[in-house]
Structure formats: C-alpha cells, structure tokens
Short mmCIF file of C-alpha atoms and ligand atoms in Angstrom, two decimals:
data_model
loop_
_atom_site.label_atom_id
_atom_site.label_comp_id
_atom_site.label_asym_id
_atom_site.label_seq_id
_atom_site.Cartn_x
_atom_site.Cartn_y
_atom_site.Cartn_z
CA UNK A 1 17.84 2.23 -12.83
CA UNK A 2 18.84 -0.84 -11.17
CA UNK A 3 19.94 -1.17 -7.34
CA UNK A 4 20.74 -3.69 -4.67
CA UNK A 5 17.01 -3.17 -3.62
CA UNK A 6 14.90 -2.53 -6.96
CA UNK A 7 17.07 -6.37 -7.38
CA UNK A 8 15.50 -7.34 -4.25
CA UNK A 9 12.13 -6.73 -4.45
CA UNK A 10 12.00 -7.20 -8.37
CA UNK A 11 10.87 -3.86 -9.05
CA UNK A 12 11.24 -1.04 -11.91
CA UNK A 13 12.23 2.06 -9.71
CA UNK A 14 14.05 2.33 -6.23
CA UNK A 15 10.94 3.79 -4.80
CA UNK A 16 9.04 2.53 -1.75
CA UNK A 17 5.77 3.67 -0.87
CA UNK A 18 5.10 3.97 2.92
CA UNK A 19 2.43 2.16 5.05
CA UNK A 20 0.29 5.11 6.54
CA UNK A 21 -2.39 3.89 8.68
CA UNK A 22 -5.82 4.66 7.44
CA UNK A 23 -4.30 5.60 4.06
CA UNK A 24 -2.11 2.99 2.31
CA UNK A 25 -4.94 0.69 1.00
CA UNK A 26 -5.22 -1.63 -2.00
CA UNK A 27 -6.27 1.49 -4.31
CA UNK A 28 -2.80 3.44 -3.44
CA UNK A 29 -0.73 0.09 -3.01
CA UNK A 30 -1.63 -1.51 -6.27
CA UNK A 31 -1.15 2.08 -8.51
CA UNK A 32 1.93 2.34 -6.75
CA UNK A 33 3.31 -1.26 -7.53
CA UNK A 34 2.14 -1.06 -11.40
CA UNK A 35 4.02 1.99 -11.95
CA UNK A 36 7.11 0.00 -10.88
CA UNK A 37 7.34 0.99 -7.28
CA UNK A 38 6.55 -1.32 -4.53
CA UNK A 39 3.11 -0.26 -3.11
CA UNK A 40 2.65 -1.25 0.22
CA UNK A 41 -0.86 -1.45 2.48
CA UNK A 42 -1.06 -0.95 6.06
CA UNK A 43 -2.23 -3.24 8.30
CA UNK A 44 -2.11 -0.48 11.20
CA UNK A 45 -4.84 -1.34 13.80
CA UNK A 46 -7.06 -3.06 11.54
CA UNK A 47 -7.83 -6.81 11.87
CA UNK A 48 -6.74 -9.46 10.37
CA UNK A 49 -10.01 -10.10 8.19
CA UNK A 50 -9.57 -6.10 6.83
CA UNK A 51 -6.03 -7.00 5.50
CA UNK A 52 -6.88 -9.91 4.28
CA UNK A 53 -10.21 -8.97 2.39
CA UNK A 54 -7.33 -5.62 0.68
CA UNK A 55 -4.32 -8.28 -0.23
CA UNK A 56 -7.14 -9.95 -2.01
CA UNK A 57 -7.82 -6.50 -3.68
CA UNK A 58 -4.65 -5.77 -4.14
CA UNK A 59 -4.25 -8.89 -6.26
CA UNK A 60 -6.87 -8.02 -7.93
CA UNK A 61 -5.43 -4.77 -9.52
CA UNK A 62 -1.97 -5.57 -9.84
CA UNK A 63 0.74 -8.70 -10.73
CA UNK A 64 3.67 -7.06 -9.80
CA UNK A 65 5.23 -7.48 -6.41
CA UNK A 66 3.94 -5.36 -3.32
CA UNK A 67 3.94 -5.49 0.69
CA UNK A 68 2.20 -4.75 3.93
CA UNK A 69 3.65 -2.57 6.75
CA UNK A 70 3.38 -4.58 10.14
CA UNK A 71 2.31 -1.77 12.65
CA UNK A 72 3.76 -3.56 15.81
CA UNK A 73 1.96 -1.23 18.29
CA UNK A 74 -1.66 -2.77 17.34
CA UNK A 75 -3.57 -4.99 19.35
CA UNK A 76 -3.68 -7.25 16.11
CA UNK A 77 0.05 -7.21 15.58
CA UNK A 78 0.13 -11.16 16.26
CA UNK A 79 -2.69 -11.71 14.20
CA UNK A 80 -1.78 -9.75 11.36
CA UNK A 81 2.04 -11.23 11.25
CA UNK A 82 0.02 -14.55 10.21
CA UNK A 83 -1.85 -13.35 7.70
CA UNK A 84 0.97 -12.68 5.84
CA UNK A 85 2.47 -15.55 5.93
CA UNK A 86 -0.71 -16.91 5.12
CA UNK A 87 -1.72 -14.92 2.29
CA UNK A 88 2.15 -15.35 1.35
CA UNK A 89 2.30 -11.91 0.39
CA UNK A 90 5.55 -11.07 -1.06
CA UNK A 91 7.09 -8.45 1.25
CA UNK A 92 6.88 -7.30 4.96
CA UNK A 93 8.29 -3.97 6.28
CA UNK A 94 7.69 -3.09 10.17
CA UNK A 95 6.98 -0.08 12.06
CA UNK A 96 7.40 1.09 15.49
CA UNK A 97 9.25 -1.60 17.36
CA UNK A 98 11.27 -4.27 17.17
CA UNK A 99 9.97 -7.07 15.01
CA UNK A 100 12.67 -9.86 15.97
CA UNK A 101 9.95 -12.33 16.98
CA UNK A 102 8.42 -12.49 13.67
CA UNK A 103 11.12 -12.74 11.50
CA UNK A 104 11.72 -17.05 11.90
CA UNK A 105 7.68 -17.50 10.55
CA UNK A 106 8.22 -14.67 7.84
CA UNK A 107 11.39 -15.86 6.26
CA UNK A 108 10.62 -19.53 6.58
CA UNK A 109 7.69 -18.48 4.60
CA UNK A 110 10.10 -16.81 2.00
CA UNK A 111 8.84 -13.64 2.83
CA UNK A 112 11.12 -10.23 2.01
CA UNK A 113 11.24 -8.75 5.43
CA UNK A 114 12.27 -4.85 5.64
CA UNK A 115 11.55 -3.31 8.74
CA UNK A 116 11.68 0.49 9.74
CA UNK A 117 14.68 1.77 11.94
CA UNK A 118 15.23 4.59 13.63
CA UNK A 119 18.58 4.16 14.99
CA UNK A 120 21.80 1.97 14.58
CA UNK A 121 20.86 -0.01 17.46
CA UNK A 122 17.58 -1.54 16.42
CA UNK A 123 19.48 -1.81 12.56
CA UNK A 124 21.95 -4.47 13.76
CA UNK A 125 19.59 -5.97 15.73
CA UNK A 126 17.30 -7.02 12.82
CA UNK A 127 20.00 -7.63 10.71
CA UNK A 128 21.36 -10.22 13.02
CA UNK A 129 18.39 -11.51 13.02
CA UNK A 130 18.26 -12.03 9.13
CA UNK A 131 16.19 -9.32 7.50
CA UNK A 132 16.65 -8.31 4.27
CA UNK A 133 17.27 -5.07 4.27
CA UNK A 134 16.00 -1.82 6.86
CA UNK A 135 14.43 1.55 5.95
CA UNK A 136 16.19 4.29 7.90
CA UNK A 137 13.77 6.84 8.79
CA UNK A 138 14.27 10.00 10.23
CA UNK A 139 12.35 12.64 12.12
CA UNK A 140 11.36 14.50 8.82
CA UNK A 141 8.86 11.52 8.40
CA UNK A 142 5.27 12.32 9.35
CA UNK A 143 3.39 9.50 12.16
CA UNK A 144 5.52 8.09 14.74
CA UNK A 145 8.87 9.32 14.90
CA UNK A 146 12.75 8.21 16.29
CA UNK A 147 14.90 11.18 17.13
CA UNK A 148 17.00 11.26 14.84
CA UNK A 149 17.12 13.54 11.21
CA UNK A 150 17.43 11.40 7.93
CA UNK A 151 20.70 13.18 7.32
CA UNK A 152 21.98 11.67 10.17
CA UNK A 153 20.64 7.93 10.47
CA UNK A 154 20.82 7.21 7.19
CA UNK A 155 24.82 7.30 6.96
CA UNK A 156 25.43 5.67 10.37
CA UNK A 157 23.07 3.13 9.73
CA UNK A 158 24.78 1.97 6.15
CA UNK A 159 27.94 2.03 7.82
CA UNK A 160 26.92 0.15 10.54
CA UNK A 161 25.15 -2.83 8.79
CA UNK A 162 26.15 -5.03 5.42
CA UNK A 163 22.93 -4.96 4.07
CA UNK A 164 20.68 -2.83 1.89
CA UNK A 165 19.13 0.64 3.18
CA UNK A 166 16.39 2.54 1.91
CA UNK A 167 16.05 6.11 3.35
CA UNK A 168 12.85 7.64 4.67
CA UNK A 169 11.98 10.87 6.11
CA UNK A 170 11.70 14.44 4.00
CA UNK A 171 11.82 13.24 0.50
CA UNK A 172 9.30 14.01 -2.19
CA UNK A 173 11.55 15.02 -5.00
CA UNK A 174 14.44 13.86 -6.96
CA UNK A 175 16.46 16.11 -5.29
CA UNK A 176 15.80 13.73 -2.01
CA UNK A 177 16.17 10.61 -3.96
CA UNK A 178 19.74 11.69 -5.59
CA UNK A 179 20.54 13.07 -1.36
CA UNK A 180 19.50 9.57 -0.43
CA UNK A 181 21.87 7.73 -2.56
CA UNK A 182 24.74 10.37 -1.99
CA UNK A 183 24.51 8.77 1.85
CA UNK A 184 24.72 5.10 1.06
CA UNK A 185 20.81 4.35 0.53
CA UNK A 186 20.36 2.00 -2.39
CA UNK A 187 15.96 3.16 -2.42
CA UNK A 188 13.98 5.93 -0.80
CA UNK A 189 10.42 5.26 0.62
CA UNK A 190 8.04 8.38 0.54
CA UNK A 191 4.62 8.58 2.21
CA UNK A 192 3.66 12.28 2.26
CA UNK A 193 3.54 12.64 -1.44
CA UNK A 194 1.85 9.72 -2.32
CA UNK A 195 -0.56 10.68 0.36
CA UNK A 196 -1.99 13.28 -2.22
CA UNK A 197 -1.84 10.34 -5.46
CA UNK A 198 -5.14 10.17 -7.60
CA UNK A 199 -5.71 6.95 -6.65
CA UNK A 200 -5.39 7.27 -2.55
CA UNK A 201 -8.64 7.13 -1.27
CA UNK A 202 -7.98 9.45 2.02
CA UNK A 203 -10.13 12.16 2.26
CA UNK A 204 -10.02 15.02 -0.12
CA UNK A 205 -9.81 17.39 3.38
CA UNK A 206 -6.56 15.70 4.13
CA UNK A 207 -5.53 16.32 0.68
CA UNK A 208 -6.13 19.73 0.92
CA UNK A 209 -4.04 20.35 3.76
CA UNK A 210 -0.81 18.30 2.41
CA UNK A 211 -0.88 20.73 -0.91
CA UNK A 212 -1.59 23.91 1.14
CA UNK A 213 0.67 23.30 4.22
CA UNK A 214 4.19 24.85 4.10
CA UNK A 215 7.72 24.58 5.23
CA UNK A 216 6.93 25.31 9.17
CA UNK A 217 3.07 23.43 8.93
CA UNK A 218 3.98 20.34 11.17
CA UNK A 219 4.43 20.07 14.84
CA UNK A 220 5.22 16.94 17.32
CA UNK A 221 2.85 15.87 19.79
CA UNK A 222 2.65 12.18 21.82
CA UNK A 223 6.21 12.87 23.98
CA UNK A 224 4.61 12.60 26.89
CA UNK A 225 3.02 9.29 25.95
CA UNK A 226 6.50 7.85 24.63
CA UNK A 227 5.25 7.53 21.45
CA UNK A 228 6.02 11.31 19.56
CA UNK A 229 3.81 11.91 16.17
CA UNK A 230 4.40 14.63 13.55
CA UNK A 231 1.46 15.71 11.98
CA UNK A 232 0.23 19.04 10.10
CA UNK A 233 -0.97 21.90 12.64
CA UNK A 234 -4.74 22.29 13.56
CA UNK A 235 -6.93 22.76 16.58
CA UNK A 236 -6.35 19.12 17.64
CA UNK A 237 -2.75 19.50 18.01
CA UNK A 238 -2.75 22.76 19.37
CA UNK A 239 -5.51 21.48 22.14
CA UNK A 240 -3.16 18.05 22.37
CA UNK A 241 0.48 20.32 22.54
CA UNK A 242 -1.36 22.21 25.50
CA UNK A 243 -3.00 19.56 27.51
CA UNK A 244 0.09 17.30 27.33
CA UNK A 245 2.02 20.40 28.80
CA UNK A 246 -0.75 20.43 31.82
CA UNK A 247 0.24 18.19 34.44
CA UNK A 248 -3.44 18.08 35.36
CA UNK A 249 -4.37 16.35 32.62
CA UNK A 250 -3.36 12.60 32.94
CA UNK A 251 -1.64 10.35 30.22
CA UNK A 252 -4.65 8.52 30.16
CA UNK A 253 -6.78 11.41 29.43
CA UNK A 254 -4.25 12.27 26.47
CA UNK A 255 -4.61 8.72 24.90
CA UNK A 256 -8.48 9.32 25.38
CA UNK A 257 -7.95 12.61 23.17
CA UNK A 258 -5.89 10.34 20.34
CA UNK A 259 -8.83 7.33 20.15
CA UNK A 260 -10.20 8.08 16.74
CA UNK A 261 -8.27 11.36 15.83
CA UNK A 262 -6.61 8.86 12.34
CA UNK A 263 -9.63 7.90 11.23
CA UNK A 264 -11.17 11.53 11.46
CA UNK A 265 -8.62 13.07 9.68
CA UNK A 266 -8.69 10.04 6.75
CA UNK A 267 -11.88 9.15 6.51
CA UNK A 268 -14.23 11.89 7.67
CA UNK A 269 -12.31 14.56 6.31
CA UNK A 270 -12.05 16.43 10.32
CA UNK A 271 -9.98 19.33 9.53
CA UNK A 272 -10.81 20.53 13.44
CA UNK A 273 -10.63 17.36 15.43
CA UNK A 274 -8.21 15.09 13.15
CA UNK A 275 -5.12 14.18 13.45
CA UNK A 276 -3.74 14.73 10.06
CA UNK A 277 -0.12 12.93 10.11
CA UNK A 278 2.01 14.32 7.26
CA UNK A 279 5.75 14.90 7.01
CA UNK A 280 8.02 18.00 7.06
CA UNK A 281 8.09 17.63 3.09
CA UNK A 282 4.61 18.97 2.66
CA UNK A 283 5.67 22.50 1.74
CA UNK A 284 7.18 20.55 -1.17
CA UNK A 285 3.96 18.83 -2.52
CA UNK A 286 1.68 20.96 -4.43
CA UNK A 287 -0.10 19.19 -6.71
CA UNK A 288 -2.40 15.83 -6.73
CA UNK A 289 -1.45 13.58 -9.98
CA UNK A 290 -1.13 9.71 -10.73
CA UNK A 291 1.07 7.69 -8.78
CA UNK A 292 2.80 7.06 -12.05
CA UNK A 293 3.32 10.76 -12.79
CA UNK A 294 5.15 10.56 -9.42
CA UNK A 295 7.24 8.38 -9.70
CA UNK A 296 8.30 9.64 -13.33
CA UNK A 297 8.90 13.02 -12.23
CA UNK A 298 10.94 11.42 -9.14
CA UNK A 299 13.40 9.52 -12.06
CA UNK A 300 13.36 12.38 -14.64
CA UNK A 301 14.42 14.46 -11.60
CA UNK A 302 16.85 11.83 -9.90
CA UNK A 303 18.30 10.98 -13.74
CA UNK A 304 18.65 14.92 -14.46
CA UNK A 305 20.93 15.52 -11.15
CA UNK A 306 22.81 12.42 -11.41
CA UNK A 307 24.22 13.53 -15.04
CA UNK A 308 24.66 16.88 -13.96
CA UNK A 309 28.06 18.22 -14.06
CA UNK A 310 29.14 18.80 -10.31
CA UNK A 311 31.79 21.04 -10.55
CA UNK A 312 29.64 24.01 -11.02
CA UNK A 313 28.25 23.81 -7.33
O1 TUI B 1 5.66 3.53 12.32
C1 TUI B 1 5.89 4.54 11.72
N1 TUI B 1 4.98 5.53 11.58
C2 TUI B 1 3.73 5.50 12.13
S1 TUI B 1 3.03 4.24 13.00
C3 TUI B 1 1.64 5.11 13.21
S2 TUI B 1 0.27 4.51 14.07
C4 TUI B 1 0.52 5.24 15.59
N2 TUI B 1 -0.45 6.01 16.02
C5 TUI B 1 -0.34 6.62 17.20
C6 TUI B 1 0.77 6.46 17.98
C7 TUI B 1 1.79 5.71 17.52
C8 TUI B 1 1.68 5.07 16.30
C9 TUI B 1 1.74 6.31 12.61
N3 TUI B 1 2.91 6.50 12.00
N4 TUI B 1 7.08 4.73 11.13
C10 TUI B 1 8.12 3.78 11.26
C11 TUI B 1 8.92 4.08 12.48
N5 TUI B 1 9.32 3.19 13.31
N6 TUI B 1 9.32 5.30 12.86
C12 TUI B 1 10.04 5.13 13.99
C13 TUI B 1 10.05 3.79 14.27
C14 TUI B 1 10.67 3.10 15.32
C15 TUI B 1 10.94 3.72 16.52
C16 TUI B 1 11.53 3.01 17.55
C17 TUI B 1 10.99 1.77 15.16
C18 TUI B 1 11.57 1.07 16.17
C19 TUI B 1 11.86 1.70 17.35
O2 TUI B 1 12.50 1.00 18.31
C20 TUI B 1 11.76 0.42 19.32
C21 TUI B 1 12.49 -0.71 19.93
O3 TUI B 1 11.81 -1.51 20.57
O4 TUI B 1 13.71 -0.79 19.76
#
C-alpha cells in the first residue's frame, strides 16, 4: 500500500511508531523499521550522549529508514536537536511544543521533519515554516495530551494545511487505520500497542497492565500543571488526581510527586508508584507478539475493510 507518506519516508506500510519516553529505544525502533514501519526512538529527557550511543544501535539492527521524537519540554531539547543533525538521522518528529526554531538546522541538514500537532493552529504554523508533514494527535493518545479527540483534529487539520497528515490517538487496529484514512490521513502512528511488542524492552509490569486494562482504565492528571497526561489508573494517579484537587498542596509539590514516576513505571516495573502512560486503546490490546505480527495484522485488517462492500452498513 503506497501513500503520500509511506512515499515520504520510503517505507513499506503507512504505519508510524510513536516516541514514548522511557520506551521507544533502539530494540522497539529498529523491529519496527524492518517490518516496514518507521520505528522511531525517543530522545525524551535523556542526553544527548544516550541518543547518540541508541542511533548508533539502531544502525546497528536495521538499514531501513527510522527517526527520533524531539521531546521539546526537556532540559536537553537544544542539545538533542544537534545530535540529529549530527548523526544525520533520517527523520525528526516533535512533541509537545512548537518546534519552529529547529526546523532551518534540520532541513538544511536534509532531515524529514514531522512534528506532533494538536490543533490547527500549531499545524499551519509548522507548515509555514516548511515541515514535511504533521501527526495530528488527539486526546485518545496516552502521555501529554491537546484537547482535542482524533475524530475531530484530524479532519480540520487536513483541511486546513496542503501537506501530508498522519493521525494519532486511539488506534491499534485496522479498523483505526481504515477510520484514519476515511478523514484525510495518508499514515497512522500508534504507541500503545507497540508498547506491548516482543522486542520493547519496558518492563514486563507495564506490559501487564496495557493487556489487562480496559475500555474505562485511563484517567488525566497534570491540568493543574498545564501540561495534562493520560495514563492507566493506579495508586499514583489516584494520590496525584487528589492532591492536584487540594489547594494545599502547591504546584511545586505536584511536580515533586511526577520526578521519577516514567522511569518507575518503565524500568522498575512500579505498578504502585509509576506512572504508567498508555492510551484509551488499551482495552483493545490483548496480546504481546512481534512488531511484525503487528503491523501484518494492522494491513490484513486495513486491506480486509477497504475491499469490503459498504453498502451493507
Ligand atoms: O508529546 C507527546 N506525548 C508525551 S511527551 C511526554 S514526556 C512528559 N512528561 C511529563 C509531562 C509532560 C510531558 C509524554 N507523552 N505527544 C505529542 C503531543 N504534542 N501531544 C500534544 C502535543 C502538543 C500540545 C501542544 C504539541 C504542541 C502543542 O502546542 C504548544 C505550542 O507551543 O503551541
């Protein structure tokens, strides 16, 4: 199946896989970019020696094309945006801001540059300032989240702008990836169900509570803070949802409570003090299999819908 971006990026499938902090390494990225997808590691709040030392792995495992998310909330964000030019890695999506300042040293270093948008606003921005294409990502999406539904963004922000979209935000099946295209996306990224892909290295806790969580499992926390977060209910986010509701409790108290939560949930396997970001989707994911078998069951699914006969609905 060829689209706008599969022509783009040079890939097999119109599948992206998303840059979740603490989880999208070189292990997930590279099995997701030889099974024709573009994998893509996060740079998050790392350094810029930790992304360097897993583009190097992630060379290492794979030749095809892949990418690294740009969180541009870190501390590193400046130092990171160099590496990549740098390490002249191939592709550059963005996350949680406004990347216009980067994009001059990114595309003079021929780099693809896709950043994530929540709203129409921030689309035409970037696309005046010459990216290649956006990812439109709605409120479904687990981590930080716009206010907008995918449902919603997705068409207004392909109406809006002339070039490509790729839609984020509640899909996991072909079902979502057929729904995608039906509103103008030419590509869907998915994080929460690569999240549970052999080859991601996040905890096997965190695993666990992707496959078992259900329809109603997530819950927003961070409002207060300005920067909102979906992620699967526990004891942290019931202790966060009632201290940031306790005007006692100051904001810097609440980002105290957040230092660390990631990396607990990821690494240590915390199911009681973690912050285990995952999207609505969840309820959908029930099983852990190859990145490959993924994306194969996305196409089968995707190819079965789109030759279905649509009168019957
Ligand atoms: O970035 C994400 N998801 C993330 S980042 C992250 S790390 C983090 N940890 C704690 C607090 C905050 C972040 C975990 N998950 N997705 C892409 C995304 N970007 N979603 C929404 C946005 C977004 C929102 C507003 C992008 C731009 C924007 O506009 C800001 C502006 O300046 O116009």
């Amino acid at each position: 199946m060829q689209t706008k971006v599969t022509k783009l990026l040079n890939i097999k499938f119109p599948i992206l896989q998303g840059g979740m902090a603490w989880i999208a390494d070189a292990s997930l990225a590279s099995a997701v970019s030889n099974a024709g997808g573009l994998g893509i590691i996060a740079a998050m709040n790392a350094d810029a020696d930790w992304l360097r030392a897993e583009i190097k792995k992630c060379r290492a495992m794979t030749d095809k094309p892949f990418g690294v998310n740009v969180m541009l909330m870190s501390p590193h964000a400046d130092a990171v945006a160099k590496v990549v030019v740098e390490e002249k890695v191939p592709v550059v999506t963005t996350g949680a801001g406004n990347p216009s300042k980067y994009i001059k040293i990114w595309k003079e270093a021929g780099i693809i540059v896709i950043p994530v948008v929540a709203s129409v606003a921030l689309a035409k921005i970037v696309e005046r300032v010459g990216v290649d294409a956006v990812i439109a990502e709605g409120c479904e999406s687990g981590g930080h989240i716009g206010e907008l539904t995918t449902m919603t963004v997705v068409p207004q922000v392909v109406d809006a702008i002339k070039i490509p979209v790729i839609a984020a935000g509640g899909i996991a099946d072909g079902r979502g990836m057929v729904a995608a295209f039906a509103l103008g996306a030419s590509a869907i990224q998915m994080g929460t169900r690569f999240l549970v892909a052999n080859e991601c290295t996040v905890s096997e806790a965190y695993k666990q509570k992707v496959v078992s969580a259900k329809d109603i499992s997530t819950v927003v926390t961070g409002r207060r803070l300005g920067h909102p977060v979906r992620s699967i209910k526990n004891h942290y986010t019931n202790n966060y949802a009632k201290l940031e509701a306790d005007s006692s409790y100051s904001n810097a108290e609440l980002e105290e409570l957040g230092i660390g939560s990631l990396r607990r949930a990821a690494k240590d396997g915390d199911t009681e003090n973690g912050c285990f970001l995952a999207g609505q989707i969840s309820g959908l994911v029930k099983k852990q299999e190859s990145a490959q078998d993924i994306i194969a069951d996305i196409m089968q699914g995707a190819e079965k819908l789109l030759n279905k006969n649509w009168n019957n609905l």
